[in-house]
Short mmCIF file of C-alpha atoms in Angstrom, two decimals:
data_model
loop_
_atom_site.label_atom_id
_atom_site.label_comp_id
_atom_site.label_asym_id
_atom_site.label_seq_id
_atom_site.Cartn_x
_atom_site.Cartn_y
_atom_site.Cartn_z
CA VAL B 1 -76.21 -48.21 140.30
CA LYS B 2 -76.16 -49.30 143.88
CA ARG B 3 -72.57 -48.79 145.14
CA GLY B 4 -70.57 -52.01 145.19
CA SER B 5 -73.37 -54.34 144.23
CA VAL B 6 -71.49 -55.76 140.94
CA ALA B 7 -68.39 -57.12 140.09
CA VAL B 8 -66.10 -57.67 137.47
CA VAL B 9 -65.07 -61.48 137.73
CA GLY B 10 -63.93 -61.69 133.96
CA ALA B 11 -61.44 -59.40 132.30
CA ALA B 12 -59.12 -59.93 129.48
CA GLU B 13 -57.85 -58.60 126.05
CA THR B 14 -57.14 -60.51 122.84
CA THR B 15 -54.38 -63.20 122.93
CA ASP B 16 -52.35 -60.45 120.89
CA LEU B 17 -52.52 -56.75 120.34
CA GLY B 18 -51.35 -54.42 117.40
CA LYS B 19 -51.48 -56.14 113.97
CA ILE B 20 -53.55 -59.18 113.86
CA PRO B 21 -54.45 -59.87 110.36
CA ASP B 22 -55.41 -63.35 110.62
CA LEU B 23 -58.80 -62.38 112.68
CA SER B 24 -61.78 -60.49 111.76
CA VAL B 25 -63.69 -58.06 113.55
CA ILE B 26 -65.97 -60.73 115.07
CA GLY B 27 -63.02 -63.16 115.37
CA LEU B 28 -61.76 -60.41 117.75
CA HIS B 29 -64.63 -60.30 119.79
CA ALA B 30 -64.56 -64.02 120.21
CA ASP B 31 -61.08 -64.06 120.81
CA ALA B 32 -61.50 -61.49 123.73
CA ALA B 33 -64.79 -63.12 124.97
CA LEU B 34 -63.19 -66.68 125.29
CA ASN B 35 -60.32 -65.19 127.15
CA ALA B 36 -62.50 -63.54 129.67
CA MET B 37 -64.48 -66.62 130.00
CA ALA B 38 -61.67 -68.85 131.03
CA ASP B 39 -60.21 -66.26 133.03
CA ALA B 40 -63.82 -66.12 134.96
CA GLY B 41 -64.01 -70.20 134.73
CA LEU B 42 -67.28 -69.86 132.94
CA ARG B 43 -68.82 -71.24 129.55
CA PRO B 44 -71.13 -69.58 127.21
CA ALA B 45 -74.06 -71.46 129.15
CA ASP B 46 -73.38 -69.22 132.09
CA ILE B 47 -73.70 -66.28 130.39
CA ASP B 48 -77.48 -64.58 130.09
CA GLY B 49 -76.37 -61.09 129.09
CA VAL B 50 -74.47 -59.27 126.17
CA ALA B 51 -73.53 -56.17 125.62
CA THR B 52 -71.33 -54.80 122.42
CA ALA B 53 -70.54 -51.88 120.04
CA GLY B 54 -69.03 -52.51 116.47
CA ILE B 55 -71.09 -55.68 115.96
CA SER B 56 -74.68 -56.21 117.08
CA ALA B 57 -75.57 -57.96 120.46
CA GLU B 58 -77.14 -60.41 118.47
CA GLU B 59 -74.10 -61.67 116.43
CA LEU B 60 -72.22 -61.61 119.43
CA ALA B 61 -74.63 -63.65 121.45
CA TYR B 62 -75.23 -66.01 118.31
CA TYR B 63 -71.28 -66.45 117.38
CA LEU B 64 -70.51 -67.51 120.77
CA GLY B 65 -73.64 -69.64 121.67
CA ILE B 66 -75.23 -67.33 124.18
CA THR B 67 -78.84 -67.42 125.02
CA PRO B 68 -79.58 -64.15 126.76
CA THR B 69 -82.11 -62.66 128.84
CA TRP B 70 -80.83 -59.22 128.31
CA ALA B 71 -78.82 -57.46 125.38
CA ASP B 72 -77.54 -53.90 125.04
CA GLY B 73 -76.20 -52.67 121.53
CA THR B 74 -75.71 -49.06 122.94
CA ASN B 75 -72.93 -47.66 120.66
CA VAL B 76 -71.76 -43.79 121.33
CA GLY B 77 -68.21 -44.66 120.06
CA GLY B 78 -65.03 -45.18 122.31
CA CYS B 79 -66.61 -44.98 125.74
CA SER B 80 -69.79 -47.66 124.81
CA PHE B 81 -68.04 -49.93 126.75
CA MET B 82 -68.42 -47.82 129.95
CA LEU B 83 -72.00 -47.28 129.38
CA HIS B 84 -72.34 -51.28 128.71
CA VAL B 85 -70.65 -51.52 132.36
CA ARG B 86 -73.18 -49.03 133.77
CA HIS B 87 -76.15 -50.66 131.97
CA ALA B 88 -75.13 -54.06 132.67
CA ALA B 89 -74.87 -53.26 136.47
CA ALA B 90 -78.19 -51.78 136.58
CA ALA B 91 -79.35 -54.96 134.83
CA ILE B 92 -78.04 -57.09 137.41
CA ASN B 93 -79.37 -55.04 140.10
CA GLU B 94 -82.72 -55.46 138.68
CA GLY B 95 -82.46 -58.95 137.97
CA LEU B 96 -82.72 -58.98 134.13
CA ALA B 97 -79.84 -60.94 133.81
CA ARG B 98 -77.12 -62.44 136.20
CA THR B 99 -73.84 -63.14 134.36
CA ILE B 100 -73.19 -60.58 131.66
CA LEU B 101 -70.53 -60.33 129.01
CA ILE B 102 -69.05 -57.09 127.38
CA THR B 103 -67.26 -57.14 124.24
CA HIS B 104 -64.93 -55.10 121.90
CA GLY B 105 -63.31 -56.27 118.93
CA GLU B 106 -61.71 -53.95 116.08
CA SER B 107 -59.54 -54.60 113.24
CA GLY B 108 -58.58 -50.78 113.38
CA ARG B 109 -55.12 -51.35 111.44
CA SER B 110 -55.73 -54.63 109.26
CA ARG B 111 -59.32 -53.53 108.57
CA VAL B 112 -60.42 -57.57 108.38
CA GLY B 113 -64.26 -57.57 108.01
CA ALA B 114 -64.27 -54.02 109.13
CA VAL B 115 -67.35 -51.95 108.20
CA PRO B 116 -66.49 -48.61 106.76
CA LEU B 117 -67.80 -45.64 108.82
CA ALA B 118 -71.18 -44.46 107.47
CA ARG B 119 -71.44 -41.20 106.48
CA SER B 120 -74.53 -39.46 104.97
CA ALA B 121 -74.46 -36.35 103.08
CA ALA B 122 -77.95 -35.35 104.50
CA SER B 123 -77.08 -35.69 108.23
CA LEU B 124 -76.10 -32.92 110.60
CA ARG B 125 -72.77 -33.63 110.10
CA GLY B 126 -72.65 -34.34 106.27
CA GLN B 127 -74.37 -31.17 105.73
CA PHE B 128 -72.71 -28.69 108.07
CA GLU B 129 -69.23 -30.22 108.69
CA ALA B 130 -67.82 -32.66 106.20
CA PRO B 131 -68.08 -30.15 103.15
CA TYR B 132 -65.00 -28.14 105.00
CA GLY B 133 -63.11 -30.90 104.70
CA ALA B 134 -63.53 -32.38 108.49
CA ALA B 135 -62.90 -35.56 107.36
CA GLY B 136 -62.29 -38.10 110.27
CA PRO B 137 -60.95 -37.56 114.30
CA PRO B 138 -57.75 -35.91 113.65
CA THR B 139 -59.70 -33.02 111.87
CA MET B 140 -62.52 -32.79 114.28
CA PHE B 141 -61.61 -34.06 117.71
CA THR B 142 -58.66 -31.65 117.56
CA VAL B 143 -60.64 -28.20 116.43
CA PRO B 144 -61.23 -26.85 120.05
CA VAL B 145 -57.78 -27.20 121.09
CA LEU B 146 -56.48 -23.85 120.11
CA ARG B 147 -59.26 -21.96 121.74
CA TYR B 148 -58.16 -23.90 125.01
CA LEU B 149 -54.56 -23.24 124.74
CA LYS B 150 -55.24 -19.47 124.30
CA ALA B 151 -58.06 -19.29 127.01
CA TYR B 152 -55.22 -20.32 129.44
CA GLY B 153 -52.02 -18.99 127.96
CA LEU B 154 -50.56 -22.29 126.79
CA ASN B 155 -49.05 -23.64 123.64
CA GLU B 156 -48.21 -26.79 121.90
CA GLU B 157 -45.26 -27.57 124.16
CA ASP B 158 -47.95 -27.89 126.75
CA LEU B 159 -49.68 -30.54 124.68
CA ALA B 160 -46.24 -32.54 124.18
CA TRP B 161 -45.60 -33.12 127.62
CA VAL B 162 -48.94 -35.54 127.55
CA PRO B 163 -47.38 -38.32 125.37
CA VAL B 164 -43.82 -37.82 126.74
CA ILE B 165 -45.02 -38.94 130.23
CA GLN B 166 -47.47 -41.69 128.68
CA ARG B 167 -44.66 -43.03 126.97
CA GLU B 168 -42.93 -43.59 130.44
CA TRP B 169 -45.69 -45.62 131.28
CA ALA B 170 -45.71 -47.56 128.24
CA ALA B 171 -42.00 -48.28 128.59
CA ARG B 172 -42.89 -50.46 131.38
CA ASN B 173 -45.39 -52.13 129.75
CA PRO B 174 -43.99 -55.37 127.40
CA ARG B 175 -47.39 -55.32 125.29
CA ALA B 176 -47.23 -51.66 124.61
CA SER B 177 -46.93 -50.88 120.82
CA PHE B 178 -44.21 -47.94 121.56
CA ARG B 179 -42.01 -48.22 124.19
CA ASP B 180 -39.04 -46.16 123.21
CA PRO B 181 -38.50 -42.71 125.28
CA ILE B 182 -39.67 -39.57 123.72
CA THR B 183 -38.92 -35.85 124.31
CA VAL B 184 -40.82 -32.79 123.96
CA ASP B 185 -38.72 -32.18 120.75
CA ASP B 186 -39.47 -35.45 119.42
CA VAL B 187 -42.88 -35.09 119.71
CA LEU B 188 -43.07 -31.30 118.48
CA GLY B 189 -40.83 -32.72 115.27
CA SER B 190 -42.82 -35.26 114.34
CA PRO B 191 -44.96 -34.98 111.25
CA VAL B 192 -47.98 -32.34 111.31
CA ILE B 193 -51.12 -34.22 111.42
CA ALA B 194 -53.56 -31.46 111.95
CA TRP B 195 -51.73 -28.32 113.36
CA PRO B 196 -51.06 -28.22 116.04
CA PHE B 197 -51.13 -31.98 116.36
CA ARG B 198 -48.16 -33.83 115.42
CA LYS B 199 -48.03 -37.51 114.71
CA LEU B 200 -46.78 -38.33 118.59
CA MET B 201 -50.05 -36.44 119.71
CA CYS B 202 -52.41 -38.70 117.51
CA CYS B 203 -53.39 -42.37 118.91
CA LEU B 204 -52.30 -45.39 117.21
CA VAL B 205 -54.25 -47.08 114.84
CA THR B 206 -53.98 -51.06 115.83
CA ASP B 207 -56.13 -54.31 115.85
CA GLY B 208 -57.49 -55.78 119.23
CA GLY B 209 -60.07 -56.37 121.49
CA GLY B 210 -61.16 -56.78 125.31
CA ALA B 211 -64.06 -58.37 127.10
CA LEU B 212 -65.46 -58.00 130.79
CA ILE B 213 -67.77 -60.61 132.35
CA LEU B 214 -69.88 -58.88 135.23
CA THR B 215 -72.06 -60.39 138.03
CA ALA B 216 -73.39 -59.48 141.42
CA ALA B 217 -71.00 -58.77 144.00
CA GLU B 218 -72.67 -61.41 146.32
CA GLY B 219 -70.75 -64.47 145.53
CA ALA B 220 -68.11 -62.69 143.28
CA ALA B 221 -65.47 -63.93 145.91
CA ASP B 222 -65.90 -67.55 144.72
CA PHE B 223 -64.75 -66.61 141.06
CA PRO B 224 -61.06 -67.68 140.70
CA ARG B 225 -59.93 -64.01 140.30
CA LYS B 226 -59.77 -61.35 142.64
CA PRO B 227 -63.33 -59.38 141.95
CA VAL B 228 -63.06 -55.92 141.17
CA TYR B 229 -66.29 -53.98 142.44
CA ILE B 230 -68.03 -50.95 140.58
CA LEU B 231 -68.88 -48.10 143.12
CA GLY B 232 -70.13 -45.61 140.78
CA THR B 233 -70.98 -44.93 137.08
CA GLY B 234 -71.96 -42.24 135.19
CA GLU B 235 -72.80 -41.48 131.53
CA SER B 236 -73.72 -38.40 129.49
CA THR B 237 -73.91 -37.19 125.46
CA ALA B 238 -73.22 -33.95 124.23
CA ALA B 239 -73.05 -32.61 120.45
CA PRO B 240 -72.16 -34.73 117.88
CA LEU B 241 -70.88 -31.88 115.58
CA ILE B 242 -67.43 -30.54 117.05
CA SER B 243 -68.49 -27.15 115.97
CA GLN B 244 -71.40 -27.30 118.23
CA MET B 245 -69.62 -28.26 121.24
CA GLU B 246 -70.98 -25.51 124.17
CA ASP B 247 -67.40 -24.65 125.45
CA PHE B 248 -64.29 -25.22 123.61
CA THR B 249 -62.48 -25.49 126.52
CA SER B 250 -64.33 -27.92 128.67
CA SER B 251 -66.73 -31.04 127.94
CA ARG B 252 -70.36 -30.73 129.56
CA ALA B 253 -70.53 -34.86 129.31
CA PHE B 254 -67.14 -35.37 130.93
CA LYS B 255 -68.33 -33.08 133.53
CA VAL B 256 -71.97 -34.77 133.94
CA SER B 257 -70.69 -37.98 133.79
CA GLY B 258 -67.87 -37.60 136.28
CA ARG B 259 -70.18 -35.92 138.93
CA LYS B 260 -72.78 -38.88 138.59
CA ALA B 261 -70.01 -41.26 139.19
CA PHE B 262 -68.27 -39.82 141.85
CA ALA B 263 -71.51 -39.00 143.66
CA GLU B 264 -72.57 -42.50 143.40
CA ALA B 265 -69.40 -44.07 144.52
CA GLY B 266 -69.53 -41.60 147.26
CA ILE B 267 -65.78 -40.87 147.07
CA SER B 268 -63.67 -37.79 146.92
CA HIS B 269 -60.77 -36.82 144.41
CA ALA B 270 -58.45 -37.63 147.24
CA ASP B 271 -59.70 -41.12 147.56
CA VAL B 272 -58.70 -41.89 143.82
CA ASP B 273 -55.47 -43.98 143.67
CA HIS B 274 -55.13 -44.56 139.84
CA LEU B 275 -56.91 -42.80 136.87
CA MET B 276 -57.39 -43.62 133.27
CA ILE B 277 -58.70 -41.06 130.66
CA TYR B 278 -59.61 -42.33 127.40
CA ASP B 279 -56.59 -40.08 125.16
CA ALA B 280 -57.30 -40.52 121.50
CA PHE B 281 -55.27 -37.15 121.31
CA ALA B 282 -53.02 -35.31 123.72
CA HIS B 283 -55.53 -32.86 124.62
CA LEU B 284 -58.01 -35.21 126.27
CA PRO B 285 -56.29 -35.93 129.28
CA LEU B 286 -55.98 -32.28 129.90
CA TYR B 287 -59.89 -31.97 129.68
CA GLY B 288 -60.20 -35.10 131.68
CA LEU B 289 -58.24 -34.02 134.34
CA GLU B 290 -60.17 -30.44 134.89
CA ASP B 291 -63.72 -31.68 133.86
CA LEU B 292 -63.63 -34.41 136.22
CA GLY B 293 -62.45 -31.80 138.93
CA PHE B 294 -58.90 -32.93 139.69
CA CYS B 295 -57.44 -30.17 138.21
CA LYS B 296 -58.82 -26.07 138.00
CA PRO B 297 -59.35 -25.01 134.56
CA GLY B 298 -56.21 -24.46 132.67
CA GLU B 299 -53.96 -26.19 134.97
CA ALA B 300 -53.53 -29.72 133.57
CA ALA B 301 -51.02 -29.18 131.56
CA GLY B 302 -48.74 -27.85 134.28
CA PHE B 303 -50.23 -30.99 136.54
CA ILE B 304 -48.84 -33.43 134.02
CA ARG B 305 -45.29 -31.65 133.06
CA ASP B 306 -44.81 -31.31 137.19
CA ARG B 307 -44.74 -35.28 136.99
CA ASN B 308 -47.82 -35.76 138.88
CA THR B 309 -49.27 -38.68 136.75
CA ALA B 310 -45.88 -39.95 136.02
CA PRO B 311 -44.35 -43.10 137.12
CA PRO B 312 -41.33 -43.04 139.33
CA GLY B 313 -38.66 -40.68 137.85
CA PRO B 314 -34.96 -40.52 138.22
CA ASP B 315 -35.57 -39.69 142.32
CA GLY B 316 -37.64 -42.74 142.62
CA ARG B 317 -40.61 -40.60 143.41
CA SER B 318 -43.91 -41.42 141.14
CA GLY B 319 -46.73 -39.04 140.83
CA GLN B 320 -49.64 -38.79 143.26
CA LEU B 321 -52.25 -39.55 140.74
CA PRO B 322 -50.92 -42.32 137.94
CA LEU B 323 -52.68 -41.61 134.85
CA ASN B 324 -52.93 -44.16 131.62
CA THR B 325 -50.60 -46.19 133.17
CA ASN B 326 -50.94 -48.91 130.12
CA GLY B 327 -49.22 -46.21 128.23
CA GLY B 328 -52.64 -45.17 126.76
CA GLY B 329 -54.07 -44.57 123.18
CA LEU B 330 -51.14 -42.84 122.36
CA SER B 331 -48.56 -45.55 123.09
CA TYR B 332 -50.11 -48.88 124.19
CA MET B 333 -52.80 -49.47 121.61
CA HIS B 334 -56.02 -47.95 119.75
CA SER B 335 -57.92 -49.88 117.78
CA GLY B 336 -60.63 -47.10 117.37
CA MET B 337 -62.95 -47.44 120.26
CA TYR B 338 -60.34 -47.62 122.91
CA GLY B 339 -62.46 -47.53 125.92
CA MET B 340 -62.36 -51.18 126.73
CA TYR B 341 -58.45 -51.02 127.16
CA ALA B 342 -58.86 -48.24 129.69
CA LEU B 343 -61.34 -50.37 131.51
CA GLN B 344 -59.14 -53.65 131.38
CA GLU B 345 -55.90 -51.48 133.12
CA SER B 346 -58.45 -50.30 135.63
CA VAL B 347 -59.37 -53.65 136.23
CA ARG B 348 -55.56 -55.23 136.05
CA GLN B 349 -54.39 -52.34 138.69
CA LEU B 350 -57.03 -53.62 141.27
CA ARG B 351 -56.20 -56.88 140.70
CA GLY B 352 -52.39 -56.32 141.38
CA ILE B 353 -51.18 -57.77 138.02
CA ALA B 354 -50.60 -54.65 136.03
CA ALA B 355 -47.45 -54.41 133.87
CA ALA B 356 -46.66 -50.96 135.51
CA GLN B 357 -48.59 -52.01 138.77
CA VAL B 358 -49.07 -48.80 141.18
CA PRO B 359 -48.51 -50.30 144.73
CA GLY B 360 -51.74 -50.57 146.87
CA THR B 361 -54.17 -49.21 144.39
CA ARG B 362 -57.71 -49.41 145.94
CA VAL B 363 -59.83 -47.05 143.80
CA SER B 364 -59.51 -46.49 140.05
CA VAL B 365 -61.43 -44.18 138.07
CA CYS B 366 -62.09 -44.93 134.12
CA HIS B 367 -63.42 -42.28 131.95
CA GLY B 368 -63.89 -42.78 128.32
CA VAL B 369 -65.02 -40.14 125.56
CA GLY B 370 -67.15 -41.28 122.31
CA GLY B 371 -67.17 -39.39 119.44
CA TRP B 372 -65.54 -36.04 119.59
CA PHE B 373 -66.76 -35.18 122.99
CA ALA B 374 -70.14 -36.27 121.85
CA ALA B 375 -70.65 -38.87 124.81
CA ALA B 376 -68.61 -39.81 128.17
CA GLY B 377 -68.84 -42.84 130.51
CA THR B 378 -66.99 -43.01 133.75
CA ILE B 379 -66.95 -45.82 136.27
CA VAL B 380 -65.41 -45.67 139.70
CA PHE B 381 -63.80 -49.09 140.58
CA SER B 382 -62.49 -50.72 143.77
CA ASN B 383 -60.96 -54.12 145.20
CA GLU B 384 -62.72 -53.16 148.57
CA ILE B 385 -66.52 -52.61 149.53
CA MET V 1 -64.56 -31.77 94.32
CA ARG V 2 -65.70 -31.31 97.85
CA ILE V 3 -68.00 -34.11 99.75
CA LEU V 4 -71.29 -31.76 99.39
CA PRO V 5 -74.39 -31.65 101.61
CA GLU V 6 -77.61 -33.12 100.77
CA PRO V 7 -80.31 -30.41 102.28
CA THR V 8 -83.39 -31.84 103.80
CA PRO V 9 -86.56 -30.28 104.25
CA GLU V 10 -85.65 -29.12 107.72
CA THR V 11 -82.47 -27.23 106.13
CA ARG V 12 -83.45 -26.43 102.74
CA HIS V 13 -83.91 -22.66 103.39
CA PHE V 14 -80.11 -22.41 105.02
CA TRP V 15 -78.74 -23.56 101.65
CA ASP V 16 -81.43 -21.71 99.36
CA GLY V 17 -80.35 -18.62 101.44
CA CYS V 18 -76.63 -19.37 100.53
CA ASN V 19 -77.55 -20.01 96.78
CA ALA V 20 -78.91 -16.65 97.04
CA GLY V 21 -76.11 -14.85 98.89
CA GLU V 22 -77.87 -14.50 102.26
CA LEU V 23 -76.68 -16.32 105.78
CA LEU V 24 -79.80 -17.44 107.37
CA LEU V 25 -80.31 -18.49 110.86
CA GLN V 26 -83.15 -19.25 113.05
CA CYS V 27 -84.33 -17.22 115.90
CA CYS V 28 -87.32 -18.23 118.47
CA THR V 29 -90.10 -16.10 118.93
CA ALA V 30 -90.96 -17.24 122.13
CA CYS V 31 -87.48 -16.82 123.75
CA ALA V 32 -85.53 -14.90 121.38
CA GLU V 33 -82.79 -17.69 120.95
CA THR V 34 -80.84 -17.35 117.63
CA TYR V 35 -79.50 -20.70 116.67
CA PHE V 36 -77.78 -23.02 114.23
CA PRO V 37 -77.90 -25.81 112.63
CA PRO V 38 -81.30 -25.33 111.12
CA ARG V 39 -84.21 -27.48 112.85
CA PRO V 40 -87.91 -26.49 113.03
CA PHE V 41 -87.79 -25.73 116.93
CA CYS V 42 -86.04 -23.88 119.33
CA PRO V 43 -83.39 -25.80 120.85
CA ARG V 44 -83.44 -24.01 124.30
CA CYS V 45 -87.43 -23.95 124.94
CA ALA V 46 -88.55 -26.63 122.26
CA SER V 47 -91.14 -23.39 120.72
CA ARG V 48 -92.11 -24.50 117.46
CA ASP V 49 -93.04 -20.45 117.09
CA VAL V 50 -89.48 -19.96 115.07
CA HIS V 51 -88.70 -17.52 112.15
CA ILE V 52 -85.57 -17.47 109.73
CA SER V 53 -83.74 -14.45 110.46
CA ARG V 54 -80.56 -13.06 108.34
CA ALA V 55 -77.18 -12.91 109.84
CA SER V 56 -74.78 -10.34 109.11
CA GLY V 57 -72.22 -12.35 107.69
CA ASN V 58 -69.77 -10.93 110.57
CA GLY V 59 -67.86 -13.09 113.08
CA VAL V 60 -64.48 -14.06 114.37
CA LEU V 61 -62.07 -16.89 113.98
CA TRP V 62 -63.07 -19.02 117.12
CA SER V 63 -60.55 -22.35 116.50
CA TYR V 64 -59.19 -24.48 113.66
CA VAL V 65 -56.41 -27.08 112.92
CA ILE V 66 -54.47 -27.32 109.46
CA ASN V 67 -54.97 -30.35 108.04
CA HIS V 68 -51.94 -31.56 106.55
CA ARG V 69 -53.11 -34.98 105.33
CA PRO V 70 -54.16 -35.57 101.94
CA HIS V 71 -57.84 -34.91 101.45
CA PRO V 72 -58.16 -34.58 97.78
CA ASP V 73 -61.78 -33.18 97.69
CA VAL V 74 -60.57 -29.97 99.29
CA GLY V 75 -57.25 -29.66 97.29
CA SER V 76 -53.41 -30.98 97.71
CA LYS V 77 -52.23 -28.18 100.07
CA PRO V 78 -52.79 -27.99 103.66
CA TYR V 79 -56.19 -26.07 104.84
CA ALA V 80 -57.67 -24.83 107.87
CA VAL V 81 -60.74 -26.62 109.10
CA ALA V 82 -62.37 -23.67 111.21
CA VAL V 83 -65.08 -22.72 113.37
CA VAL V 84 -66.16 -19.07 113.17
CA LYS V 85 -68.41 -17.63 115.70
CA LEU V 86 -71.29 -15.56 114.25
CA ALA V 87 -71.59 -11.79 115.54
CA GLU V 88 -75.64 -13.22 116.07
CA GLY V 89 -74.25 -16.13 118.68
CA PRO V 90 -73.80 -19.76 116.95
CA MET V 91 -70.65 -21.12 115.79
CA MET V 92 -70.35 -22.38 112.48
CA MET V 93 -67.73 -24.71 110.59
CA THR V 94 -66.17 -23.00 107.57
CA ASN V 95 -63.09 -22.61 105.85
CA ILE V 96 -60.88 -19.45 105.67
CA ILE V 97 -60.36 -18.25 102.02
CA ASP V 98 -58.07 -15.55 100.69
CA CYS V 99 -55.53 -16.21 103.74
CA PRO V 100 -52.58 -18.58 103.91
CA GLN V 101 -53.06 -21.55 105.78
CA THR V 102 -50.72 -20.77 108.31
CA PRO V 103 -50.83 -20.14 112.20
CA GLU V 104 -49.08 -16.78 111.64
CA ALA V 105 -51.76 -15.48 109.39
CA LEU V 106 -54.72 -17.68 110.96
CA ARG V 107 -55.01 -15.64 114.06
CA LEU V 108 -57.86 -16.54 116.73
CA ASP V 109 -60.30 -13.81 117.53
CA MET V 110 -59.77 -12.12 114.26
CA PRO V 111 -62.70 -10.56 112.24
CA VAL V 112 -64.19 -12.83 109.58
CA ARG V 113 -66.78 -12.32 107.03
CA VAL V 114 -68.85 -14.78 104.93
CA ARG V 115 -68.02 -15.34 101.30
CA PHE V 116 -70.34 -17.22 99.28
CA VAL V 117 -68.68 -19.97 97.15
CA ARG V 118 -70.56 -21.84 94.79
CA GLN V 119 -69.73 -25.64 94.41
CA SER V 120 -72.64 -26.86 92.25
CA GLU V 121 -75.91 -25.79 90.58
CA ASP V 122 -77.69 -26.87 93.95
CA ILE V 123 -74.91 -25.68 96.51
CA THR V 124 -73.42 -22.95 97.76
CA LEU V 125 -71.04 -22.93 100.65
CA PRO V 126 -70.59 -20.26 103.08
CA LEU V 127 -66.57 -19.71 103.43
CA PHE V 128 -65.11 -16.87 105.40
CA ALA V 129 -62.15 -14.37 104.75
CA PRO V 130 -60.48 -12.10 107.12
CA ALA V 131 -62.86 -8.99 107.56
CA ASP V 132 -60.06 -6.31 107.51
CA GLY V 133 -58.62 -7.01 104.04
CA ARG V 134 -55.27 -7.08 105.00
CA ILE V 135 -54.17 -10.29 105.03
CA ARG V 136 -54.09 -11.84 101.51
#
C-alpha cells in the first residue's frame, strides 16, 4: 500500500454496545454501517466496495443496497478487519473501487441470529486438539502462557497487571462495560477459568459492531470529519492449532505483520504516540509489545506494571505509550471479533474525540490477532501525511 | 464421551498406530525433518518422499492450562489441556493422566510417557503420564 494514499473518512460503532437483544448479527452490521455513512455524509449509492467477516460480503452489500465493484470476505478471525483495511487500501490504490465500506457486527452475548462456530471432527483441530477438551478460546489461546512465564521468570501476578492498568483506561470511558477500578488481588481472586487465567484476565462477551469507510487521501479533506490516513499495513498467518505454534513465547504472525507495517509507514517505535493491541486475554498485550518491538522479550510485563502504558496516575504523569485506551477487550467490549473496536479507537484518538483522549496523538498503531495466534494484522494510522 | 477425531486418508496411519499401541510420526526422506500432524509431504521442504517413523513415546510437559469450566465430554472435574514436546521434536496436544490436575503436580519440563487409552472401537487417544512414576 502506498504510504498515506488512503484515508478513513467514516468511522462509527453501533448505537449501543453491550447487550443488544433487539438486533440480529446482520442488523448490528447495518446499524454500524448506517452510523459510519452518516459520519462520512455518504449514502449506499456512494459506496462501491465492501469488506466484512462474520456475514458474507454479498449479504452485506445486498442488505444495504450497495452495488460493489470490489468485495472482500476475508475471515481470519478477530483481526479480519485489519486485513480488510489493508486490502481495501490496495484496491483503492489500484482503482478497483473508490469508496469502501468495512463492517463488523456480532451478537456475542445475546446470540441473536448468530451462527455457531463450525467444527469438523475431521479437521486438523478436530482430530488433534478437540479430543483433549480444548474447547474454545479460554482453553486454546491461553495454552502457551505458562511456557512464556517460565522462560522469563514471570508469574501470574505479572499477568494480572494487564487488566488492572486497562481498567484505569476503561474508567475514563462512559461506553466501557466495566469501569470500576480493580487491583491485582481482585484479578487473582476472581474465579479460575483456565488456570493460570482468572475471569478478570479474560475478555468480555458482548454485542456490538463497527464500520469504517475508506477512500483516496486526495479529496479526503472534503469530508465532514478530519481524515485519518493509512501510513502502513501488515498481515500474516501462522499455525491454526495452538499446539503447533512455532515458539510459545512469541508470535511469528505478530512479528511479520508488525515489521511489514512499520517498514511501509517508514516509522520507528519512537514515532508511535498511541497503541492498540487486541487483548482477548491478558497475555496478548505482552506478546504484542514484544513482537512488535516496543519491548525486549520478557520485558513487557514490567513495562506495563511500571505504568508506561497507563493513563495519568496520582502524580499526574501518564505513560509514554498509552495502550488500549478504550479499556480493551478486557473492559470495554468484546463481541468475538474485537479487531474493529481497536481500529475505531485508533481513529477516535487521531480525530481527537476519544473518551480518554491522549493529547497530541499523531501516530497510532493498531494490531490485531485472529484465531489463537493464527493470524495478525497491523495498521499504522496518522492524522498527518 | 469425548469429541472423537474422524480420521482422514492422510491421517489414518496415525490413528491405526494408536490403536496398535504405536505413536507414529512422519519423517522426510529428503531433509530428515520429523513432523506432526500427519500430511503426505514434508512441511519443511515440500518433498513427497516421506515415511512413517515410530516415536519413542517419551517427551516433556511443555505447557498447559487447567480448565475449570464445565466440559462434560472430558469429565466434571478440572482437567489440564496440555502440550507435550516429544523427544523427536514435534509438539502434541494431549491430557496428562495418573497425575493430580494441579499446578503443583503439573511441572513444566517434567518427563512424560505416552499411554494409549481406547475411546471407541475405532479410536485410541495418545495420552501422557508422568514418566518418573513418583507422582500419582
